[in-house]
């Protein structure tokens, strides 16, 4: 076998790189373009790790090809209060504006002068940041007003993507970020909003509860699995571009094993690609599946120890069945040796803890183990 070139791995598992490494999502991209063009706010919702952030970055990469647009991306995952929300939003905006217009930082002082702005530089990336002295709810409201006035005065069309937006529902003593955003949604002409998140009940509450300020104000895009035919072609072509071969039946097997769930597919493909082999065969996939399960086993055992016996039995039953509509049926309770009420209580716990995923389909509710690798470990080893 000839020596393989030290090729860049085309299967990123933690970040978006560029359109060459991004599979499909054509329909979703069209929805995002339409919402943007016609000035409708939009929310992307999916299970965790289905590809929301990747899709947002992919869309913003597309928008960035025109000088008329300016993209802001902010991830609220680590925020715990209104104050942190504002600080993150201000920082992301400043970063985007500063990249756009050099020497912009001095203008900021004027806008945020009341909040004793302190400039910071990220020691790793060198990115400029701003520390604001935001002490109370009125500061939150006023500094958001300052930010939106600043954004509203820009000549460009601004795409503002707020990822993990559901986090605001977890803040303690929260005031009213949604109602403030609603005001600016209505008052500013050049800002297009995109929200994204994965905790369905929190996100749905923000947009589908009539008592909430953002009720029915946004389009909703539910991100599902990438079509397996398209993913298969994509994976084969990535290997082909590196002058390598992955057998089609290996790709089918891996997509099925990973339930076509984007992140898990990417991890398996990344690992297969990293093997120093020209032709990837079934035995390689078998080896990778085994090593993934072993690598994560201690985490899975720790999970197991946190659960009660009945919760674990219920969980394992769901894994063995792949998908279940109910855990109260005679079939399920007999097979896994559970009382119907116990199984149901356990299910409720597992759903709340996001170990089991509850999805609404046209045929009713369905349950499956949320984490794909845990699911396969439970089925095959646990
Ligand atoms: N269409 C795609 N083609 C190829 N890779 C993708 C695609 N979508 C996402 N990915 C990659 O899969 C990984 C996980 O996706 P991403 O982080 O976008 O998911 P997420 O839904 O935002 O996850 P989380 O819920 O954890 O925030 C990333 O490395 C991302 O680049
Ligand atoms: Mg994400």
mmCIF file of C-alpha atoms and ligand atoms in Angstrom:
data_model
loop_
_atom_site.group_PDB
_atom_site.id
_atom_site.type_symbol
_atom_site.label_atom_id
_atom_site.label_comp_id
_atom_site.label_asym_id
_atom_site.label_seq_id
_atom_site.Cartn_x
_atom_site.Cartn_y
_atom_site.Cartn_z
ATOM 1 C CA UNK A 1 0.000 0.000 0.000
ATOM 2 C CA UNK A 2 1.333 3.458 -0.976
ATOM 3 C CA UNK A 3 1.947 5.939 1.775
ATOM 4 C CA UNK A 4 -1.138 8.011 2.499
ATOM 5 C CA UNK A 5 -0.872 11.749 2.290
ATOM 6 C CA UNK A 6 -1.284 13.522 5.587
ATOM 7 C CA UNK A 7 -4.724 14.715 4.557
ATOM 8 C CA UNK A 8 -6.904 17.028 6.567
ATOM 9 C CA UNK A 9 -9.725 15.082 8.230
ATOM 10 C CA UNK A 10 -12.911 16.136 6.390
ATOM 11 C CA UNK A 11 -15.230 15.068 9.225
ATOM 12 C CA UNK A 12 -15.211 17.784 11.899
ATOM 13 C CA UNK A 13 -16.850 16.791 15.176
ATOM 14 C CA UNK A 14 -16.787 20.029 17.137
ATOM 15 C CA UNK A 15 -17.030 22.915 14.704
ATOM 16 C CA UNK A 16 -18.136 24.131 11.321
ATOM 17 C CA UNK A 17 -15.279 24.587 8.869
ATOM 18 C CA UNK A 18 -16.628 25.518 5.466
ATOM 19 C CA UNK A 19 -19.157 24.401 2.853
ATOM 20 C CA UNK A 20 -16.841 21.673 1.524
ATOM 21 C CA UNK A 21 -17.281 19.684 4.725
ATOM 22 C CA UNK A 22 -20.979 20.284 5.122
ATOM 23 C CA UNK A 23 -23.571 17.788 3.924
ATOM 24 C CA UNK A 24 -26.911 18.744 2.424
ATOM 25 C CA UNK A 25 -29.356 20.885 4.482
ATOM 26 C CA UNK A 26 -30.472 22.480 1.205
ATOM 27 C CA UNK A 27 -34.142 22.732 2.187
ATOM 28 C CA UNK A 28 -33.285 24.162 5.578
ATOM 29 C CA UNK A 29 -30.951 26.693 3.986
ATOM 30 C CA UNK A 30 -33.750 27.827 1.703
ATOM 31 C CA UNK A 31 -36.031 28.307 4.719
ATOM 32 C CA UNK A 32 -33.387 30.404 6.426
ATOM 33 C CA UNK A 33 -32.831 32.481 3.305
ATOM 34 C CA UNK A 34 -36.536 33.091 2.896
ATOM 35 C CA UNK A 35 -36.972 34.111 6.540
ATOM 36 C CA UNK A 36 -34.017 36.480 6.217
ATOM 37 C CA UNK A 37 -35.108 37.980 2.940
ATOM 38 C CA UNK A 38 -38.683 38.523 4.054
ATOM 39 C CA UNK A 39 -37.806 39.757 7.503
ATOM 40 C CA UNK A 40 -39.317 36.962 9.547
ATOM 41 C CA UNK A 41 -37.576 35.894 12.737
ATOM 42 C CA UNK A 42 -36.905 32.155 12.836
ATOM 43 C CA UNK A 43 -36.161 29.512 15.433
ATOM 44 C CA UNK A 44 -34.180 26.354 14.796
ATOM 45 C CA UNK A 45 -35.025 23.518 17.076
ATOM 46 C CA UNK A 46 -33.615 19.987 17.197
ATOM 47 C CA UNK A 47 -32.338 17.229 19.417
ATOM 48 C CA UNK A 48 -28.916 17.972 20.765
ATOM 49 C CA UNK A 49 -26.082 17.454 18.307
ATOM 50 C CA UNK A 50 -28.203 17.279 15.203
ATOM 51 C CA UNK A 51 -26.369 20.198 13.600
ATOM 52 C CA UNK A 52 -28.056 23.475 14.629
ATOM 53 C CA UNK A 53 -24.863 25.435 15.202
ATOM 54 C CA UNK A 54 -23.338 24.017 12.020
ATOM 55 C CA UNK A 55 -26.386 25.097 10.045
ATOM 56 C CA UNK A 56 -26.307 28.619 11.497
ATOM 57 C CA UNK A 57 -22.612 28.975 10.631
ATOM 58 C CA UNK A 58 -23.250 27.548 7.177
ATOM 59 C CA UNK A 59 -25.989 30.109 6.594
ATOM 60 C CA UNK A 60 -23.873 32.962 7.916
ATOM 61 C CA UNK A 61 -21.003 31.875 5.662
ATOM 62 C CA UNK A 62 -23.441 32.224 2.789
ATOM 63 C CA UNK A 63 -24.591 35.671 4.009
ATOM 64 C CA UNK A 64 -21.003 36.827 4.423
ATOM 65 C CA UNK A 65 -20.433 36.436 0.698
ATOM 66 C CA UNK A 66 -22.339 39.709 0.287
ATOM 67 C CA UNK A 67 -20.923 42.926 1.722
ATOM 68 C CA UNK A 68 -24.445 44.101 2.460
ATOM 69 C CA UNK A 69 -24.762 41.679 5.361
ATOM 70 C CA UNK A 70 -23.170 41.612 8.759
ATOM 71 C CA UNK A 71 -23.433 38.453 10.853
ATOM 72 C CA UNK A 72 -23.422 38.196 14.611
ATOM 73 C CA UNK A 73 -23.365 34.811 16.311
ATOM 74 C CA UNK A 74 -23.688 34.358 20.051
ATOM 75 C CA UNK A 75 -23.895 31.177 22.108
ATOM 76 C CA UNK A 76 -25.833 31.581 25.376
ATOM 77 C CA UNK A 77 -25.103 28.080 26.684
ATOM 78 C CA UNK A 78 -22.893 29.206 29.551
ATOM 79 C CA UNK A 79 -24.963 32.208 30.663
ATOM 80 C CA UNK A 80 -26.884 32.219 33.938
ATOM 81 C CA UNK A 81 -28.403 35.672 34.237
ATOM 82 C CA UNK A 82 -29.794 38.612 32.294
ATOM 83 C CA UNK A 83 -26.535 40.453 32.979
ATOM 84 C CA UNK A 84 -24.463 37.675 31.407
ATOM 85 C CA UNK A 85 -26.852 37.522 28.474
ATOM 86 C CA UNK A 86 -26.363 41.212 27.773
ATOM 87 C CA UNK A 87 -22.609 41.034 28.203
ATOM 88 C CA UNK A 88 -22.331 38.111 25.765
ATOM 89 C CA UNK A 89 -24.566 39.797 23.243
ATOM 90 C CA UNK A 90 -22.656 43.058 23.467
ATOM 91 C CA UNK A 91 -19.333 41.264 23.099
ATOM 92 C CA UNK A 92 -20.411 39.218 20.091
ATOM 93 C CA UNK A 93 -21.790 42.355 18.456
ATOM 94 C CA UNK A 94 -18.661 44.358 19.113
ATOM 95 C CA UNK A 95 -16.512 41.595 17.700
ATOM 96 C CA UNK A 96 -18.562 41.504 14.498
ATOM 97 C CA UNK A 97 -18.718 45.290 14.173
ATOM 98 C CA UNK A 98 -15.048 45.723 14.887
ATOM 99 C CA UNK A 99 -14.089 43.166 12.246
ATOM 100 C CA UNK A 100 -16.230 45.120 9.887
ATOM 101 C CA UNK A 101 -14.949 48.581 10.651
ATOM 102 C CA UNK A 102 -11.501 49.127 12.077
ATOM 103 C CA UNK A 103 -11.086 51.672 14.846
ATOM 104 C CA UNK A 104 -14.617 51.041 15.891
ATOM 105 C CA UNK A 105 -13.833 50.507 19.552
ATOM 106 C CA UNK A 106 -13.650 54.212 20.375
ATOM 107 C CA UNK A 107 -17.260 54.637 19.293
ATOM 108 C CA UNK A 108 -18.237 51.996 21.793
ATOM 109 C CA UNK A 109 -17.082 54.092 24.727
ATOM 110 C CA UNK A 110 -19.631 56.682 23.854
ATOM 111 C CA UNK A 111 -22.462 54.198 23.507
ATOM 112 C CA UNK A 112 -21.714 52.237 26.675
ATOM 113 C CA UNK A 113 -20.152 55.085 28.649
ATOM 114 C CA UNK A 114 -22.667 54.736 31.481
ATOM 115 C CA UNK A 115 -21.557 51.179 32.203
ATOM 116 C CA UNK A 116 -17.854 51.905 32.812
ATOM 117 C CA UNK A 117 -16.688 49.921 29.781
ATOM 118 C CA UNK A 118 -13.374 48.132 30.234
ATOM 119 C CA UNK A 119 -11.752 46.739 27.120
ATOM 120 C CA UNK A 120 -10.332 43.269 27.249
ATOM 121 C CA UNK A 121 -8.404 41.091 24.837
ATOM 122 C CA UNK A 122 -8.916 37.364 24.758
ATOM 123 C CA UNK A 123 -5.466 35.943 25.626
ATOM 124 C CA UNK A 124 -5.953 33.026 23.240
ATOM 125 C CA UNK A 125 -7.597 34.570 20.213
ATOM 126 C CA UNK A 126 -6.735 38.244 20.635
ATOM 127 C CA UNK A 127 -10.410 39.051 20.101
ATOM 128 C CA UNK A 128 -11.540 42.344 21.647
ATOM 129 C CA UNK A 129 -14.122 42.225 24.398
ATOM 130 C CA UNK A 130 -15.866 44.551 26.741
ATOM 131 C CA UNK A 131 -16.608 44.300 30.425
ATOM 132 C CA UNK A 132 -19.645 46.290 31.405
ATOM 133 C CA UNK A 133 -20.715 47.224 34.875
ATOM 134 C CA UNK A 134 -24.310 46.039 34.691
ATOM 135 C CA UNK A 135 -25.745 45.951 38.180
ATOM 136 C CA UNK A 136 -29.480 45.884 38.039
ATOM 137 C CA UNK A 137 -32.475 45.217 35.875
ATOM 138 C CA UNK A 138 -32.677 48.765 34.676
ATOM 139 C CA UNK A 139 -29.033 48.564 33.531
ATOM 140 C CA UNK A 140 -29.959 45.416 31.592
ATOM 141 C CA UNK A 141 -32.761 47.190 29.797
ATOM 142 C CA UNK A 142 -30.781 50.351 29.132
ATOM 143 C CA UNK A 143 -27.669 48.587 27.893
ATOM 144 C CA UNK A 144 -29.763 46.450 25.543
ATOM 145 C CA UNK A 145 -31.329 49.668 24.304
ATOM 146 C CA UNK A 146 -27.844 51.102 23.704
ATOM 147 C CA UNK A 147 -26.813 47.977 21.837
ATOM 148 C CA UNK A 148 -29.869 47.879 19.599
ATOM 149 C CA UNK A 149 -29.573 51.589 18.857
ATOM 150 C CA UNK A 150 -26.001 50.948 17.793
ATOM 151 C CA UNK A 151 -26.968 47.960 15.635
ATOM 152 C CA UNK A 152 -29.978 49.772 14.241
ATOM 153 C CA UNK A 153 -27.783 52.646 13.089
ATOM 154 C CA UNK A 154 -25.589 50.396 10.920
ATOM 155 C CA UNK A 155 -25.996 50.599 7.180
ATOM 156 C CA UNK A 156 -25.692 46.855 6.716
ATOM 157 C CA UNK A 157 -28.361 44.255 7.182
ATOM 158 C CA UNK A 158 -27.591 42.452 10.413
ATOM 159 C CA UNK A 159 -28.174 38.774 11.011
ATOM 160 C CA UNK A 160 -28.300 38.192 14.736
ATOM 161 C CA UNK A 161 -28.153 34.505 15.674
ATOM 162 C CA UNK A 162 -28.718 33.677 19.332
ATOM 163 C CA UNK A 163 -27.823 30.023 19.899
ATOM 164 C CA UNK A 164 -29.025 28.080 22.969
ATOM 165 C CA UNK A 165 -31.667 30.740 23.472
ATOM 166 C CA UNK A 166 -33.741 28.492 25.753
ATOM 167 C CA UNK A 167 -31.112 29.131 28.399
ATOM 168 C CA UNK A 168 -32.913 32.377 29.301
ATOM 169 C CA UNK A 169 -35.740 30.307 30.748
ATOM 170 C CA UNK A 170 -33.266 28.943 33.331
ATOM 171 C CA UNK A 171 -32.111 32.324 34.675
ATOM 172 C CA UNK A 172 -32.915 33.169 38.252
ATOM 173 C CA UNK A 173 -34.661 36.517 38.860
ATOM 174 C CA UNK A 174 -34.952 37.052 35.166
ATOM 175 C CA UNK A 175 -36.651 40.221 34.009
ATOM 176 C CA UNK A 176 -37.895 40.258 30.570
ATOM 177 C CA UNK A 177 -35.438 39.622 27.828
ATOM 178 C CA UNK A 178 -38.120 38.281 25.460
ATOM 179 C CA UNK A 179 -40.233 41.418 25.782
ATOM 180 C CA UNK A 180 -37.210 43.667 25.249
ATOM 181 C CA UNK A 181 -36.239 41.656 22.179
ATOM 182 C CA UNK A 182 -39.800 41.895 20.924
ATOM 183 C CA UNK A 183 -39.639 45.680 21.109
ATOM 184 C CA UNK A 184 -36.456 45.811 19.075
ATOM 185 C CA UNK A 185 -37.717 43.258 16.636
ATOM 186 C CA UNK A 186 -40.541 45.648 15.910
ATOM 187 C CA UNK A 187 -38.558 48.876 16.037
ATOM 188 C CA UNK A 188 -35.342 48.155 14.150
ATOM 189 C CA UNK A 189 -35.455 47.789 10.399
ATOM 190 C CA UNK A 190 -32.109 46.213 9.637
ATOM 191 C CA UNK A 191 -31.849 43.386 12.181
ATOM 192 C CA UNK A 192 -32.932 39.830 11.382
ATOM 193 C CA UNK A 193 -33.266 37.491 14.332
ATOM 194 C CA UNK A 194 -32.512 33.791 14.500
ATOM 195 C CA UNK A 195 -32.953 31.784 17.693
ATOM 196 C CA UNK A 196 -31.802 28.246 18.217
ATOM 197 C CA UNK A 197 -31.954 25.654 20.946
ATOM 198 C CA UNK A 198 -32.450 22.070 21.967
ATOM 199 C CA UNK A 199 -34.548 21.906 25.116
ATOM 200 C CA UNK A 200 -37.868 21.632 23.428
ATOM 201 C CA UNK A 201 -40.199 22.363 26.302
ATOM 202 C CA UNK A 202 -38.343 25.547 27.214
ATOM 203 C CA UNK A 203 -38.121 26.790 23.664
ATOM 204 C CA UNK A 204 -41.721 25.929 22.848
ATOM 205 C CA UNK A 205 -42.831 27.736 25.958
ATOM 206 C CA UNK A 206 -41.048 30.905 24.789
ATOM 207 C CA UNK A 207 -42.672 30.915 21.361
ATOM 208 C CA UNK A 208 -45.897 28.934 21.654
ATOM 209 C CA UNK A 209 -47.359 30.126 24.920
ATOM 210 C CA UNK A 210 -49.828 32.969 24.300
ATOM 211 C CA UNK A 211 -48.716 34.609 27.555
ATOM 212 C CA UNK A 212 -45.157 35.011 26.262
ATOM 213 C CA UNK A 213 -44.068 38.200 24.435
ATOM 214 C CA UNK A 214 -42.610 36.277 21.486
ATOM 215 C CA UNK A 215 -45.723 34.132 21.001
ATOM 216 C CA UNK A 216 -46.105 33.119 17.323
ATOM 217 C CA UNK A 217 -43.693 35.827 16.214
ATOM 218 C CA UNK A 218 -41.174 33.428 14.729
ATOM 219 C CA UNK A 219 -41.018 30.783 12.021
ATOM 220 C CA UNK A 220 -40.038 27.375 13.322
ATOM 221 C CA UNK A 221 -37.543 25.099 11.662
ATOM 222 C CA UNK A 222 -37.281 21.619 13.098
ATOM 223 C CA UNK A 223 -33.969 20.082 12.182
ATOM 224 C CA UNK A 224 -34.118 16.348 11.667
ATOM 225 C CA UNK A 225 -31.633 13.725 10.525
ATOM 226 C CA UNK A 226 -29.836 14.327 7.235
ATOM 227 C CA UNK A 227 -31.329 12.102 4.540
ATOM 228 C CA UNK A 228 -29.293 8.892 4.704
ATOM 229 C CA UNK A 229 -28.919 8.583 0.938
ATOM 230 C CA UNK A 230 -27.405 12.051 0.759
ATOM 231 C CA UNK A 231 -25.211 11.453 3.803
ATOM 232 C CA UNK A 232 -23.995 8.197 2.261
ATOM 233 C CA UNK A 233 -22.988 9.906 -0.992
ATOM 234 C CA UNK A 234 -21.314 12.691 0.957
ATOM 235 C CA UNK A 235 -19.255 10.300 3.087
ATOM 236 C CA UNK A 236 -18.152 8.237 0.100
ATOM 237 C CA UNK A 237 -17.149 11.387 -1.777
ATOM 238 C CA UNK A 238 -15.092 12.730 1.150
ATOM 239 C CA UNK A 239 -13.045 9.536 1.143
ATOM 240 C CA UNK A 240 -12.859 9.614 -2.641
ATOM 241 C CA UNK A 241 -11.456 13.155 -2.638
ATOM 242 C CA UNK A 242 -8.605 11.890 -0.481
ATOM 243 C CA UNK A 243 -8.063 9.028 -2.946
ATOM 244 C CA UNK A 244 -9.464 6.500 -0.562
ATOM 245 C CA UNK A 245 -12.350 4.080 -0.590
ATOM 246 C CA UNK A 246 -15.014 3.327 1.951
ATOM 247 C CA UNK A 247 -17.219 0.431 0.975
ATOM 248 C CA UNK A 248 -20.880 1.463 0.511
ATOM 249 C CA UNK A 249 -22.167 -1.248 2.840
ATOM 250 C CA UNK A 250 -19.872 0.057 5.579
ATOM 251 C CA UNK A 251 -21.434 3.505 5.182
ATOM 252 C CA UNK A 252 -24.949 2.072 5.302
ATOM 253 C CA UNK A 253 -24.083 0.124 8.417
ATOM 254 C CA UNK A 254 -22.562 3.122 10.195
ATOM 255 C CA UNK A 255 -25.485 5.403 9.351
ATOM 256 C CA UNK A 256 -27.875 2.846 10.683
ATOM 257 C CA UNK A 257 -25.798 2.235 13.819
ATOM 258 C CA UNK A 258 -25.602 5.994 14.495
ATOM 259 C CA UNK A 259 -29.318 6.454 13.655
ATOM 260 C CA UNK A 260 -28.073 9.071 11.119
ATOM 261 C CA UNK A 261 -27.627 11.451 14.056
ATOM 262 C CA UNK A 262 -25.164 14.031 12.710
ATOM 263 C CA UNK A 263 -22.617 14.317 15.503
ATOM 264 C CA UNK A 264 -22.343 10.542 15.989
ATOM 265 C CA UNK A 265 -21.977 9.944 12.254
ATOM 266 C CA UNK A 266 -19.249 12.580 12.151
ATOM 267 C CA UNK A 267 -17.354 10.985 15.042
ATOM 268 C CA UNK A 268 -17.411 7.528 13.458
ATOM 269 C CA UNK A 269 -16.378 8.887 10.068
ATOM 270 C CA UNK A 270 -13.630 10.975 11.631
ATOM 271 C CA UNK A 271 -12.257 7.864 13.357
ATOM 272 C CA UNK A 272 -12.519 5.737 10.217
ATOM 273 C CA UNK A 273 -10.786 8.445 8.213
ATOM 274 C CA UNK A 274 -7.962 8.588 10.724
ATOM 275 C CA UNK A 275 -7.100 4.905 10.127
ATOM 276 C CA UNK A 276 -3.945 4.559 8.041
ATOM 277 C CA UNK A 277 -5.696 2.489 5.376
ATOM 278 C CA UNK A 278 -6.628 3.095 1.787
ATOM 279 C CA UNK A 279 -9.719 0.907 1.797
ATOM 280 C CA UNK A 280 -12.135 0.990 4.721
ATOM 281 C CA UNK A 281 -13.952 -2.277 5.304
ATOM 282 C CA UNK A 282 -16.465 -3.766 7.676
ATOM 283 C CA UNK A 283 -13.853 -5.031 10.122
ATOM 284 C CA UNK A 284 -12.633 -1.443 10.555
ATOM 285 C CA UNK A 285 -16.099 -0.236 11.433
ATOM 286 C CA UNK A 286 -16.509 -3.105 13.866
ATOM 287 C CA UNK A 287 -13.290 -2.113 15.555
ATOM 288 C CA UNK A 288 -14.305 1.561 15.777
ATOM 289 C CA UNK A 289 -17.716 0.723 17.263
ATOM 290 C CA UNK A 290 -16.038 -1.416 19.869
ATOM 291 C CA UNK A 291 -13.429 1.189 20.739
ATOM 292 C CA UNK A 292 -16.053 3.939 21.077
ATOM 293 C CA UNK A 293 -18.072 1.848 23.503
ATOM 294 C CA UNK A 294 -14.972 0.969 25.532
ATOM 295 C CA UNK A 295 -13.759 4.561 25.563
ATOM 296 C CA UNK A 296 -17.039 5.777 27.029
ATOM 297 C CA UNK A 297 -17.803 2.775 29.220
ATOM 298 C CA UNK A 298 -16.806 4.361 32.518
ATOM 299 C CA UNK A 299 -19.205 7.243 31.849
ATOM 300 C CA UNK A 300 -22.010 4.847 31.046
ATOM 301 C CA UNK A 301 -21.372 2.826 34.181
ATOM 302 C CA UNK A 302 -21.451 6.044 36.198
ATOM 303 C CA UNK A 303 -24.868 6.826 34.649
ATOM 304 C CA UNK A 304 -26.029 3.337 35.497
ATOM 305 C CA UNK A 305 -25.030 3.786 39.113
ATOM 306 C CA UNK A 306 -27.011 7.004 39.345
ATOM 307 C CA UNK A 307 -30.202 5.282 38.272
ATOM 308 C CA UNK A 308 -32.450 3.076 40.370
ATOM 309 C CA UNK A 309 -32.827 -0.573 39.361
ATOM 310 C CA UNK A 310 -36.213 0.057 37.783
ATOM 311 C CA UNK A 311 -35.070 3.158 35.950
ATOM 312 C CA UNK A 312 -32.175 1.183 34.508
ATOM 313 C CA UNK A 313 -34.413 -1.728 33.524
ATOM 314 C CA UNK A 314 -36.772 0.689 31.778
ATOM 315 C CA UNK A 315 -33.885 2.399 30.017
ATOM 316 C CA UNK A 316 -32.354 -0.854 28.874
ATOM 317 C CA UNK A 317 -35.757 -2.041 27.640
ATOM 318 C CA UNK A 318 -36.148 1.115 25.539
ATOM 319 C CA UNK A 319 -32.651 0.613 24.108
ATOM 320 C CA UNK A 320 -33.369 -3.015 23.253
ATOM 321 C CA UNK A 321 -36.620 -2.069 21.522
ATOM 322 C CA UNK A 322 -34.951 0.851 19.640
ATOM 323 C CA UNK A 323 -38.078 2.979 19.890
ATOM 324 C CA UNK A 324 -41.158 2.504 22.081
ATOM 325 C CA UNK A 325 -44.556 4.148 22.073
ATOM 326 C CA UNK A 326 -45.335 3.237 25.663
ATOM 327 C CA UNK A 327 -43.625 1.422 28.509
ATOM 328 C CA UNK A 328 -46.955 0.480 30.060
ATOM 329 C CA UNK A 329 -47.901 -2.181 27.553
ATOM 330 C CA UNK A 330 -48.085 -5.835 28.623
ATOM 331 C CA UNK A 331 -45.444 -6.641 26.028
ATOM 332 C CA UNK A 332 -42.922 -4.211 27.522
ATOM 333 C CA UNK A 333 -43.608 -4.822 31.194
ATOM 334 C CA UNK A 334 -43.581 -8.609 30.835
ATOM 335 C CA UNK A 335 -40.455 -8.664 28.720
ATOM 336 C CA UNK A 336 -38.491 -6.378 31.030
ATOM 337 C CA UNK A 337 -40.040 -7.517 34.244
ATOM 338 C CA UNK A 338 -41.540 -4.214 35.398
ATOM 339 C CA UNK A 339 -44.838 -3.064 36.875
ATOM 340 C CA UNK A 340 -46.662 -0.670 34.531
ATOM 341 C CA UNK A 341 -46.767 2.204 37.031
ATOM 342 C CA UNK A 342 -43.087 1.810 37.952
ATOM 343 C CA UNK A 343 -42.071 1.723 34.305
ATOM 344 C CA UNK A 344 -44.036 4.876 33.671
ATOM 345 C CA UNK A 345 -42.548 6.705 36.650
ATOM 346 C CA UNK A 346 -39.090 5.675 35.533
ATOM 347 C CA UNK A 347 -39.793 6.873 32.017
ATOM 348 C CA UNK A 348 -40.831 10.263 33.322
ATOM 349 C CA UNK A 349 -37.575 10.549 35.248
ATOM 350 C CA UNK A 350 -35.505 9.466 32.245
ATOM 351 C CA UNK A 351 -37.219 11.995 29.970
ATOM 352 C CA UNK A 352 -36.765 14.838 32.476
ATOM 353 C CA UNK A 353 -33.095 13.941 32.838
ATOM 354 C CA UNK A 354 -32.750 13.950 29.018
ATOM 355 C CA UNK A 355 -31.515 10.369 29.039
ATOM 356 C CA UNK A 356 -34.556 9.339 27.020
ATOM 357 C CA UNK A 357 -35.877 11.554 24.253
ATOM 358 C CA UNK A 358 -39.613 12.037 23.818
ATOM 359 C CA UNK A 359 -40.734 12.933 20.345
ATOM 360 C CA UNK A 360 -44.164 13.786 19.051
ATOM 361 C CA UNK A 361 -44.955 12.184 15.742
ATOM 362 C CA UNK A 362 -48.142 12.058 13.712
ATOM 363 C CA UNK A 363 -48.661 8.587 15.128
ATOM 364 C CA UNK A 364 -48.307 9.779 18.726
ATOM 365 C CA UNK A 365 -45.457 9.954 21.204
ATOM 366 C CA UNK A 366 -42.305 7.896 20.853
ATOM 367 C CA UNK A 367 -39.364 7.340 23.148
ATOM 368 C CA UNK A 368 -35.734 6.511 22.411
ATOM 369 C CA UNK A 369 -32.418 6.696 24.227
ATOM 370 C CA UNK A 370 -31.085 10.207 23.616
ATOM 371 C CA UNK A 371 -27.339 9.571 23.328
ATOM 372 C CA UNK A 372 -26.591 7.233 20.437
ATOM 373 C CA UNK A 373 -23.386 5.764 21.844
ATOM 374 C CA UNK A 374 -25.085 5.087 25.198
ATOM 375 C CA UNK A 375 -27.966 3.468 23.309
ATOM 376 C CA UNK A 376 -25.654 1.103 21.460
ATOM 377 C CA UNK A 377 -23.695 0.312 24.621
ATOM 378 C CA UNK A 378 -26.938 -0.496 26.489
ATOM 379 C CA UNK A 379 -28.047 -2.755 23.657
ATOM 380 C CA UNK A 380 -24.808 -4.523 23.100
ATOM 381 C CA UNK A 381 -22.853 -4.421 26.356
ATOM 382 C CA UNK A 382 -24.722 -2.868 29.288
HETATM 383 N N1 LIG B 1 -24.782 19.028 7.607
HETATM 384 C C1 LIG B 1 -23.637 18.691 8.197
HETATM 385 N N2 LIG B 1 -22.643 18.068 7.494
HETATM 386 C C2 LIG B 1 -21.496 17.721 8.104
HETATM 387 N N3 LIG B 1 -21.222 17.960 9.398
HETATM 388 C C3 LIG B 1 -22.158 18.575 10.122
HETATM 389 C C4 LIG B 1 -23.416 18.973 9.576
HETATM 390 N N4 LIG B 1 -24.140 19.569 10.548
HETATM 391 C C5 LIG B 1 -23.372 19.553 11.646
HETATM 392 N N5 LIG B 1 -22.196 18.959 11.403
HETATM 393 C C6 LIG B 1 -21.104 18.737 12.353
HETATM 394 O O1 LIG B 1 -21.548 17.889 13.389
HETATM 395 C C7 LIG B 1 -21.052 18.325 14.656
HETATM 396 C C8 LIG B 1 -22.215 18.586 15.608
HETATM 397 O O2 LIG B 1 -23.065 19.564 15.042
HETATM 398 P P1 LIG B 1 -23.504 20.924 15.781
HETATM 399 O O3 LIG B 1 -22.524 21.310 16.802
HETATM 400 O O4 LIG B 1 -23.851 21.874 14.714
HETATM 401 O O5 LIG B 1 -24.833 20.388 16.472
HETATM 402 P P2 LIG B 1 -25.797 21.148 17.491
HETATM 403 O O6 LIG B 1 -27.186 20.705 17.155
HETATM 404 O O7 LIG B 1 -25.512 22.595 17.499
HETATM 405 O O8 LIG B 1 -25.332 20.487 18.862
HETATM 406 P P3 LIG B 1 -25.603 21.015 20.396
HETATM 407 O O9 LIG B 1 -27.027 20.652 20.678
HETATM 408 O O10 LIG B 1 -24.637 20.210 21.218
HETATM 409 O O11 LIG B 1 -25.350 22.493 20.405
HETATM 410 C C9 LIG B 1 -20.218 19.583 14.355
HETATM 411 O O12 LIG B 1 -18.861 19.259 14.226
HETATM 412 C C10 LIG B 1 -20.757 20.053 13.031
HETATM 413 O O13 LIG B 1 -19.782 20.764 12.290
HETATM 414 MG MG1 LIG B 2 -24.986 23.908 19.025
#
